[in-house]
mmCIF file of C-alpha atoms in Angstrom:
data_model
loop_
_atom_site.group_PDB
_atom_site.id
_atom_site.type_symbol
_atom_site.label_atom_id
_atom_site.label_comp_id
_atom_site.label_asym_id
_atom_site.label_seq_id
_atom_site.Cartn_x
_atom_site.Cartn_y
_atom_site.Cartn_z
ATOM 1 C CA GLN A 9 17.789 5.072 11.685
ATOM 2 C CA LEU A 10 14.593 6.892 10.914
ATOM 3 C CA THR A 11 11.285 7.623 12.591
ATOM 4 C CA SER A 12 7.894 7.563 10.894
ATOM 5 C CA ASN A 13 4.388 8.440 12.037
ATOM 6 C CA GLU A 14 2.854 5.738 9.841
ATOM 7 C CA SER A 15 3.708 2.620 7.855
ATOM 8 C CA ARG A 16 4.669 3.118 4.212
ATOM 9 C CA ARG A 17 6.876 1.867 1.390
ATOM 10 C CA ALA A 18 10.112 3.658 0.601
ATOM 11 C CA SER A 19 13.015 3.484 -1.800
ATOM 12 C CA VAL A 20 16.603 3.767 -0.574
ATOM 13 C CA MET A 21 19.379 4.639 -2.993
ATOM 14 C CA VAL A 22 23.126 4.996 -2.404
ATOM 15 C CA THR A 23 25.180 6.988 -4.898
ATOM 16 C CA ASP A 24 28.839 7.908 -5.076
ATOM 17 C CA VAL A 25 30.056 11.503 -5.428
ATOM 18 C CA ALA A 26 29.885 11.175 -9.234
ATOM 19 C CA GLY A 27 26.164 10.340 -8.984
ATOM 20 C CA ARG A 28 26.467 6.658 -9.949
ATOM 21 C CA VAL A 29 23.828 4.474 -8.297
ATOM 22 C CA LEU A 30 25.626 1.780 -6.295
ATOM 23 C CA LEU A 31 22.692 0.362 -4.363
ATOM 24 C CA GLN A 32 18.940 0.639 -4.606
ATOM 25 C CA LYS A 33 16.338 -1.230 -2.593
ATOM 26 C CA GLU A 34 12.700 -1.017 -1.621
ATOM 27 C CA ILE A 35 11.910 -1.134 2.087
ATOM 28 C CA GLN A 36 8.843 -1.187 4.308
ATOM 29 C CA ILE A 37 8.827 1.506 6.998
ATOM 30 C CA ILE A 38 6.707 0.888 10.073
ATOM 31 C CA SER A 39 5.246 3.435 12.455
ATOM 32 C CA GLY A 40 7.888 4.388 15.029
ATOM 33 C CA GLN A 41 11.636 3.764 14.961
ATOM 34 C CA ASN A 42 13.161 1.984 11.954
ATOM 35 C CA ALA A 43 16.694 0.730 11.336
ATOM 36 C CA VAL A 44 17.778 0.223 7.740
ATOM 37 C CA GLU A 45 20.866 -1.864 7.023
ATOM 38 C CA LEU A 46 22.703 -1.037 3.833
ATOM 39 C CA PRO A 47 25.267 -3.581 2.598
ATOM 40 C CA MET A 48 28.191 -1.241 1.948
ATOM 41 C CA SER A 49 31.056 -3.535 2.963
ATOM 42 C CA SER A 50 32.204 -3.915 -0.650
ATOM 43 C CA PHE A 51 32.282 -0.122 -1.201
ATOM 44 C CA ALA A 52 35.601 1.708 -1.218
ATOM 45 C CA SER A 53 36.334 4.224 1.528
ATOM 46 C CA GLY A 54 34.785 7.579 0.712
ATOM 47 C CA ILE A 55 31.710 9.788 0.865
ATOM 48 C CA TYR A 56 28.334 8.536 -0.339
ATOM 49 C CA ASN A 57 24.856 10.020 -0.664
ATOM 50 C CA VAL A 58 21.986 8.051 0.856
ATOM 51 C CA VAL A 59 18.584 9.059 -0.534
ATOM 52 C CA LEU A 60 15.269 7.949 0.970
ATOM 53 C CA LYS A 61 12.162 8.505 -1.171
ATOM 54 C CA THR A 62 8.607 8.128 0.142
ATOM 55 C CA ASP A 63 5.240 9.422 -0.994
ATOM 56 C CA GLU A 64 5.863 12.396 1.324
ATOM 57 C CA GLY A 65 9.131 13.467 -0.289
ATOM 58 C CA VAL A 66 12.861 12.906 -0.466
ATOM 59 C CA LYS A 67 15.481 12.983 2.300
ATOM 60 C CA ALA A 68 19.203 12.856 1.499
ATOM 61 C CA VAL A 69 22.132 12.456 3.875
ATOM 62 C CA LYS A 70 25.843 11.942 3.402
ATOM 63 C CA ALA A 71 27.518 8.787 4.672
ATOM 64 C CA ILE A 72 31.258 8.364 5.191
ATOM 65 C CA LYS A 73 32.751 4.899 4.883
ATOM 66 C CA SER A 74 36.219 4.360 6.266
ATOM 67 C CA ILE A 75 38.320 1.231 6.399
#
């Protein structure tokens, strides 16, 4: 989930620990609370980086997928 003060376009990218891009999609963020679903069911268990890029900058978080 993420919160924004205004509507804008963003790019979401998921990479593995080796830096390989596994998923990339463009999303529309609205003002207020936003929930972004990432289809990671086919990914193996492990640690992934989730990167959100907007015109304001880049935010990266780690995601852990378990069985």
